[in-house]
Amino acid sequence: MVGKRWTSEGVIRVLRFSGVALSHVGLVRSDNEDSGFMGPSCMLVADGVGGAAAGEVASATTAYVVSATALSVPDSDPVAMLRGAIRLAQEQVALGVARDPRRAGMATTLTAVATDGKRFALAHLGDSRGYLFRDGTLTRISRDHTWVQRLVDEGSLAEADVPYHRWRNVVTRSVNGDPAENGDVAELDLVPGDRVLLASDGLTDLVDERDIAHILTDHTDDAAVEHLVDAALAAGGRDNVTCLLATVIEGPPVSADGALLGAVRDPWNIVDASAVRMPHSA
Ligand SMILES: [Mn+2]
């Protein structure tokens, strides 16, 4: 893997994301319970569930905690950073329920990829998806935490039958306020030119992986995210749909910033925006 290094011109080179993202409420729902963040060192999608606007609170709070943590400690090991961010997100979701019992049962998926400029890590909980598109091949890099995926793993359900299963949306693990749920967090091997797609099930329930691969083959990242969202809407748009697509590039470091998507754009959805403590500056 290519690391942070000095070139012959004396310029620091780092690995980062160059990405674009879209979140659409869809054609059926009245509110967008998806949240997302697309920045040069972190990209994530969170798909919230829960009544009384609690789905928005769960996804926005989790998206805020993870993105703000990533921005506050840009040089830290991405595996450790994401583990810490999931712990804090669980605490914040539990706090949100304690403050308003109508939010009981709220939860969110989280699929996040982060880098410190050399190493990458993936954190995953729930049924949003991460994909790697490399050399023309689309590979799933997250494993669904769903009842139907468990049946597939046990050999009692065919992968091809998953999209039609009546329980396909039953999620077994999530950011739900449980301090014991740490998620799946692991290093991810990415090289310049790799394209990473993160999406909520509003895309992947409605657009099959062959069609997703064709769209990525035929289009640049900017055009591809629009085509992906359009494909979900053309298939009925029955859920909120969020797509983030980034290419891994090597170049000079950029100041960390990014774009917020969906429910996390509304600060009222964040349980406690002071929860992420910025490191003291010297
Ligand atoms: Mn969804």
CSV table of C-alpha atoms and ligand atoms in Angstrom, one decimal:
chain,number,residue,atom,x,y,z
A,1,MET,CA,0.0,0.0,0.0
A,2,VAL,CA,1.2,3.5,-0.8
A,3,GLY,CA,1.8,5.5,2.4
A,4,LYS,CA,2.3,9.1,3.3
A,5,ARG,CA,5.6,10.1,1.8
A,6,TRP,CA,7.7,12.9,0.4
A,7,THR,CA,8.0,13.1,-3.4
A,8,SER,CA,11.1,14.3,-5.2
A,9,GLU,CA,9.5,17.8,-5.2
A,10,GLY,CA,9.3,17.7,-1.4
A,11,VAL,CA,5.5,17.6,-1.2
A,12,ILE,CA,3.7,15.3,1.2
A,13,ARG,CA,1.4,12.9,-0.6
A,14,VAL,CA,-1.5,11.2,1.1
A,15,LEU,CA,-4.3,8.9,0.2
A,16,ARG,CA,-7.8,10.4,0.4
A,17,PHE,CA,-11.3,10.3,-1.1
A,18,SER,CA,-12.5,12.4,-4.0
A,19,GLY,CA,-16.2,11.8,-3.9
A,20,VAL,CA,-19.7,12.9,-4.6
A,21,ALA,CA,-22.9,12.1,-2.8
A,22,LEU,CA,-26.7,12.4,-3.1
A,23,SER,CA,-29.6,11.7,-0.7
A,24,HIS,CA,-33.2,11.7,-2.0
A,25,VAL,CA,-36.3,11.3,0.1
A,26,GLY,CA,-37.7,9.0,-2.6
A,27,LEU,CA,-41.2,8.9,-4.1
A,28,VAL,CA,-43.3,7.5,-1.2
A,29,ARG,CA,-41.9,8.7,2.2
A,30,SER,CA,-42.5,12.2,3.5
A,31,ASP,CA,-39.3,12.5,5.5
A,32,ASN,CA,-35.7,11.5,4.9
A,33,GLU,CA,-34.4,9.3,7.7
A,34,ASP,CA,-31.1,8.7,5.9
A,35,SER,CA,-28.0,10.7,6.8
A,36,GLY,CA,-24.6,10.8,5.2
A,37,PHE,CA,-21.2,12.5,5.2
A,38,MET,CA,-18.8,12.8,2.3
A,39,GLY,CA,-15.3,14.2,3.0
A,40,PRO,CA,-11.7,13.6,2.0
A,41,SER,CA,-10.9,11.4,5.0
A,42,CYS,CA,-14.3,9.9,5.8
A,43,MET,CA,-17.4,8.8,4.1
A,44,LEU,CA,-20.5,7.3,5.7
A,45,VAL,CA,-24.2,6.4,5.3
A,46,ALA,CA,-26.6,5.9,8.2
A,47,ASP,CA,-30.3,4.8,7.7
A,48,GLY,CA,-32.5,5.5,10.7
A,49,VAL,CA,-35.6,3.8,11.9
A,50,GLY,CA,-38.1,4.7,14.7
A,51,GLY,CA,-41.4,6.6,15.1
A,52,ALA,CA,-41.9,10.2,16.2
A,53,ALA,CA,-39.0,11.5,14.0
A,54,ALA,CA,-36.7,9.2,16.0
A,55,GLY,CA,-35.2,7.6,12.9
A,56,GLU,CA,-33.8,11.0,11.9
A,57,VAL,CA,-32.4,11.6,15.4
A,58,ALA,CA,-30.6,8.2,15.4
A,59,SER,CA,-29.1,8.5,11.9
A,60,ALA,CA,-28.2,12.2,12.2
A,61,THR,CA,-26.7,11.8,15.7
A,62,THR,CA,-24.6,8.8,14.5
A,63,ALA,CA,-23.5,10.6,11.3
A,64,TYR,CA,-22.6,13.6,13.3
A,65,VAL,CA,-20.6,11.7,15.9
A,66,VAL,CA,-18.6,9.7,13.4
A,67,SER,CA,-17.9,12.5,11.0
A,68,ALA,CA,-17.0,15.0,13.7
A,69,THR,CA,-14.7,12.4,15.3
A,70,ALA,CA,-13.0,11.7,12.0
A,71,LEU,CA,-12.5,15.4,11.4
A,72,SER,CA,-11.2,16.1,15.0
A,73,VAL,CA,-8.5,13.4,14.9
A,74,PRO,CA,-7.4,13.2,11.3
A,75,ASP,CA,-4.1,11.4,11.9
A,76,SER,CA,-5.3,8.7,14.3
A,77,ASP,CA,-5.5,5.0,13.4
A,78,PRO,CA,-8.8,4.7,11.4
A,79,VAL,CA,-9.7,1.4,13.1
A,80,ALA,CA,-9.3,2.8,16.6
A,81,MET,CA,-11.0,6.1,15.5
A,82,LEU,CA,-14.1,4.3,14.1
A,83,ARG,CA,-14.3,2.0,17.2
A,84,GLY,CA,-14.3,5.0,19.5
A,85,ALA,CA,-16.9,6.8,17.3
A,86,ILE,CA,-19.3,3.8,17.4
A,87,ARG,CA,-19.0,3.7,21.2
A,88,LEU,CA,-19.8,7.4,21.4
A,89,ALA,CA,-22.7,7.0,18.9
A,90,GLN,CA,-24.2,4.2,21.0
A,91,GLU,CA,-24.0,6.4,24.1
A,92,GLN,CA,-25.6,9.3,22.3
A,93,VAL,CA,-28.5,7.2,20.9
A,94,ALA,CA,-29.1,5.9,24.5
A,95,LEU,CA,-29.0,9.5,25.8
A,96,GLY,CA,-31.5,10.5,23.1
A,97,VAL,CA,-33.9,7.9,24.3
A,98,ALA,CA,-33.4,8.8,28.0
A,99,ARG,CA,-34.2,12.4,27.1
A,100,ASP,CA,-37.4,11.5,25.2
A,101,PRO,CA,-39.0,8.1,25.8
A,102,ARG,CA,-41.0,8.5,22.6
A,103,ARG,CA,-37.8,7.7,20.9
A,104,ALA,CA,-37.6,4.2,22.5
A,105,GLY,CA,-36.5,1.6,19.8
A,106,MET,CA,-34.8,4.2,17.5
A,107,ALA,CA,-31.8,2.8,15.7
A,108,THR,CA,-29.7,3.4,12.7
A,109,THR,CA,-27.4,1.5,10.3
A,110,LEU,CA,-23.9,2.7,9.9
A,111,THR,CA,-21.5,2.0,7.0
A,112,ALA,CA,-18.4,4.2,7.2
A,113,VAL,CA,-14.9,4.2,5.6
A,114,ALA,CA,-12.1,6.4,6.9
A,115,THR,CA,-8.5,7.0,6.3
A,116,ASP,CA,-5.6,8.7,8.0
A,117,GLY,CA,-3.8,9.3,4.7
A,118,LYS,CA,-2.1,5.9,4.7
A,119,ARG,CA,-4.5,3.2,6.1
A,120,PHE,CA,-8.2,2.7,5.6
A,121,ALA,CA,-10.8,1.1,7.8
A,122,LEU,CA,-14.5,0.1,7.3
A,123,ALA,CA,-17.1,0.2,10.1
A,124,HIS,CA,-20.4,-1.6,9.6
A,125,LEU,CA,-23.7,-2.2,11.4
A,126,GLY,CA,-27.0,-3.0,9.8
A,127,ASP,CA,-28.1,-3.4,6.2
A,128,SER,CA,-26.7,-0.4,4.4
A,129,ARG,CA,-23.9,-1.5,2.0
A,130,GLY,CA,-20.3,-0.8,1.1
A,131,TYR,CA,-18.9,-1.8,-2.3
A,132,LEU,CA,-15.5,-1.7,-3.9
A,133,PHE,CA,-15.3,-1.2,-7.6
A,134,ARG,CA,-11.8,-2.2,-8.9
A,135,ASP,CA,-10.8,-3.3,-12.3
A,136,GLY,CA,-14.3,-3.3,-13.6
A,137,THR,CA,-15.6,-5.6,-10.8
A,138,LEU,CA,-18.1,-4.7,-8.1
A,139,THR,CA,-17.4,-6.4,-4.7
A,140,ARG,CA,-19.5,-6.2,-1.6
A,141,ILE,CA,-17.2,-5.2,1.3
A,142,SER,CA,-19.9,-5.2,4.1
A,143,ARG,CA,-21.9,-8.1,5.3
A,144,ASP,CA,-25.6,-7.4,5.9
A,145,HIS,CA,-26.6,-7.7,9.6
A,146,THR,CA,-30.1,-9.1,8.7
A,147,TRP,CA,-32.2,-12.1,9.5
A,148,VAL,CA,-32.1,-13.1,5.8
A,149,GLN,CA,-28.3,-12.9,5.6
A,150,ARG,CA,-28.2,-15.3,8.6
A,151,LEU,CA,-30.4,-17.7,6.6
A,152,VAL,CA,-28.1,-17.4,3.6
A,153,ASP,CA,-25.1,-18.1,5.8
A,154,GLU,CA,-26.8,-21.2,7.3
A,155,GLY,CA,-27.5,-22.4,3.8
A,156,SER,CA,-31.3,-22.3,4.2
A,157,LEU,CA,-32.0,-19.4,1.8
A,158,ALA,CA,-30.6,-18.8,-1.7
A,159,GLU,CA,-28.8,-15.4,-2.2
A,160,ALA,CA,-31.1,-14.9,-5.3
A,161,ASP,CA,-34.2,-15.1,-3.1
A,162,VAL,CA,-33.1,-12.4,-0.7
A,163,PRO,CA,-34.6,-9.4,-2.6
A,164,TYR,CA,-38.0,-11.0,-2.5
A,165,HIS,CA,-38.0,-12.3,1.1
A,166,ARG,CA,-40.7,-10.7,3.3
A,167,TRP,CA,-38.2,-10.4,6.2
A,168,ARG,CA,-35.4,-8.9,4.1
A,169,ASN,CA,-35.5,-5.6,6.1
A,170,VAL,CA,-35.3,-7.2,9.6
A,171,VAL,CA,-31.9,-5.9,10.9
A,172,THR,CA,-30.2,-7.9,13.6
A,173,ARG,CA,-27.4,-5.4,14.6
A,174,SER,CA,-27.5,-1.6,14.6
A,175,VAL,CA,-26.6,1.6,16.4
A,176,ASN,CA,-29.4,1.3,18.9
A,177,GLY,CA,-28.0,2.5,22.2
A,178,ASP,CA,-26.6,-0.9,23.2
A,179,PRO,CA,-23.1,-0.2,24.7
A,180,ALA,CA,-22.1,-3.9,24.0
A,181,GLU,CA,-22.7,-3.5,20.2
A,182,ASN,CA,-19.3,-2.5,18.8
A,183,GLY,CA,-20.0,-3.2,15.1
A,184,ASP,CA,-17.7,-4.8,12.6
A,185,VAL,CA,-14.6,-2.7,12.3
A,186,ALA,CA,-11.7,-3.8,10.2
A,187,GLU,CA,-8.8,-2.5,8.1
A,188,LEU,CA,-9.6,-2.1,4.4
A,189,ASP,CA,-7.0,-2.4,1.7
A,190,LEU,CA,-7.5,0.4,-0.9
A,191,VAL,CA,-5.2,1.7,-3.6
A,192,PRO,CA,-5.4,4.8,-5.8
A,193,GLY,CA,-8.0,4.3,-8.5
A,194,ASP,CA,-10.3,2.2,-6.4
A,195,ARG,CA,-13.9,3.4,-6.3
A,196,VAL,CA,-15.9,3.0,-3.1
A,197,LEU,CA,-19.7,3.1,-3.1
A,198,LEU,CA,-21.8,3.4,0.1
A,199,ALA,CA,-25.5,3.1,-0.2
A,200,SER,CA,-28.7,2.8,1.9
A,201,ASP,CA,-31.1,0.0,1.1
A,202,GLY,CA,-33.2,2.5,-0.8
A,203,LEU,CA,-30.8,1.8,-3.6
A,204,THR,CA,-29.8,-1.8,-3.0
A,205,ASP,CA,-33.3,-3.2,-2.5
A,206,LEU,CA,-34.5,-1.7,-5.8
A,207,VAL,CA,-31.4,-1.8,-8.1
A,208,ASP,CA,-29.6,-5.1,-8.6
A,209,GLU,CA,-25.8,-5.3,-8.4
A,210,ARG,CA,-25.4,-6.0,-12.1
A,211,ASP,CA,-27.1,-2.7,-12.9
A,212,ILE,CA,-25.1,-0.9,-10.2
A,213,ALA,CA,-21.9,-2.3,-11.8
A,214,HIS,CA,-23.0,-1.2,-15.3
A,215,ILE,CA,-23.7,2.4,-14.1
A,216,LEU,CA,-20.2,2.5,-12.5
A,217,THR,CA,-18.6,1.2,-15.6
A,218,ASP,CA,-20.3,3.7,-17.9
A,219,HIS,CA,-20.0,6.9,-15.9
A,220,THR,CA,-17.7,9.1,-13.9
A,221,ASP,CA,-18.5,9.4,-10.2
A,222,ASP,CA,-20.5,12.6,-10.6
A,223,ALA,CA,-22.8,11.2,-13.2
A,224,ALA,CA,-22.9,7.7,-11.7
A,225,VAL,CA,-24.4,8.9,-8.3
A,226,GLU,CA,-27.2,10.7,-10.3
A,227,HIS,CA,-27.8,7.6,-12.4
A,228,LEU,CA,-27.9,5.4,-9.3
A,229,VAL,CA,-30.5,7.6,-7.5
A,230,ASP,CA,-32.5,7.9,-10.8
A,231,ALA,CA,-32.5,4.1,-11.1
A,232,ALA,CA,-33.9,3.7,-7.6
A,233,LEU,CA,-36.6,6.3,-8.3
A,234,ALA,CA,-37.4,4.6,-11.6
A,235,ALA,CA,-37.9,1.3,-9.7
A,236,GLY,CA,-40.5,3.0,-7.4
A,237,GLY,CA,-38.4,5.0,-5.0
A,238,ARG,CA,-40.3,3.4,-2.1
A,239,ASP,CA,-37.6,4.3,0.5
A,240,ASN,CA,-35.1,7.1,1.1
A,241,VAL,CA,-32.1,6.6,-1.2
A,242,THR,CA,-28.6,7.7,-0.4
A,243,CYS,CA,-25.5,7.0,-2.5
A,244,LEU,CA,-21.9,8.1,-1.9
A,245,LEU,CA,-19.3,7.4,-4.5
A,246,ALA,CA,-15.6,8.2,-4.2
A,247,THR,CA,-12.4,7.5,-5.9
A,248,VAL,CA,-9.2,6.9,-3.9
A,249,ILE,CA,-6.6,9.4,-5.0
A,250,GLU,CA,-3.0,10.2,-3.9
A,251,GLY,CA,-2.2,13.8,-3.6
A,252,PRO,CA,-1.4,16.7,-1.3
A,253,PRO,CA,-3.3,16.8,1.9
A,254,VAL,CA,-6.4,19.0,1.9
A,255,SER,CA,-8.0,20.7,4.9
A,256,ALA,CA,-10.6,18.4,6.2
A,257,ASP,CA,-14.1,19.4,5.3
A,258,GLY,CA,-17.1,17.7,3.7
A,259,ALA,CA,-20.7,17.6,2.9
A,260,LEU,CA,-23.6,16.6,5.1
A,261,LEU,CA,-26.5,14.7,3.6
A,262,GLY,CA,-30.1,14.0,4.7
A,263,ALA,CA,-31.3,14.3,8.3
A,264,VAL,CA,-27.9,15.3,9.7
A,265,ARG,CA,-28.3,18.6,7.8
A,266,ASP,CA,-30.8,19.6,10.5
A,267,PRO,CA,-29.0,20.4,13.8
A,268,TRP,CA,-32.2,19.7,15.8
A,269,ASN,CA,-31.8,16.0,15.0
A,270,ILE,CA,-28.5,15.8,16.8
A,271,VAL,CA,-28.9,14.7,20.5
A,272,ASP,CA,-25.8,16.5,21.8
A,273,ALA,CA,-23.5,18.3,19.4
A,274,SER,CA,-21.1,19.0,22.2
A,275,ALA,CA,-20.5,15.2,22.7
A,276,VAL,CA,-17.5,15.1,20.4
A,277,ARG,CA,-14.6,16.6,22.2
A,278,MET,CA,-12.0,18.3,20.0
A,279,PRO,CA,-8.4,17.6,21.1
A,280,HIS,CA,-6.9,20.6,22.9
A,281,SER,CA,-4.7,22.6,20.6
A,282,ALA,CA,-1.2,23.4,21.7
B,1,MN,MN,-33.8,2.5,4.1
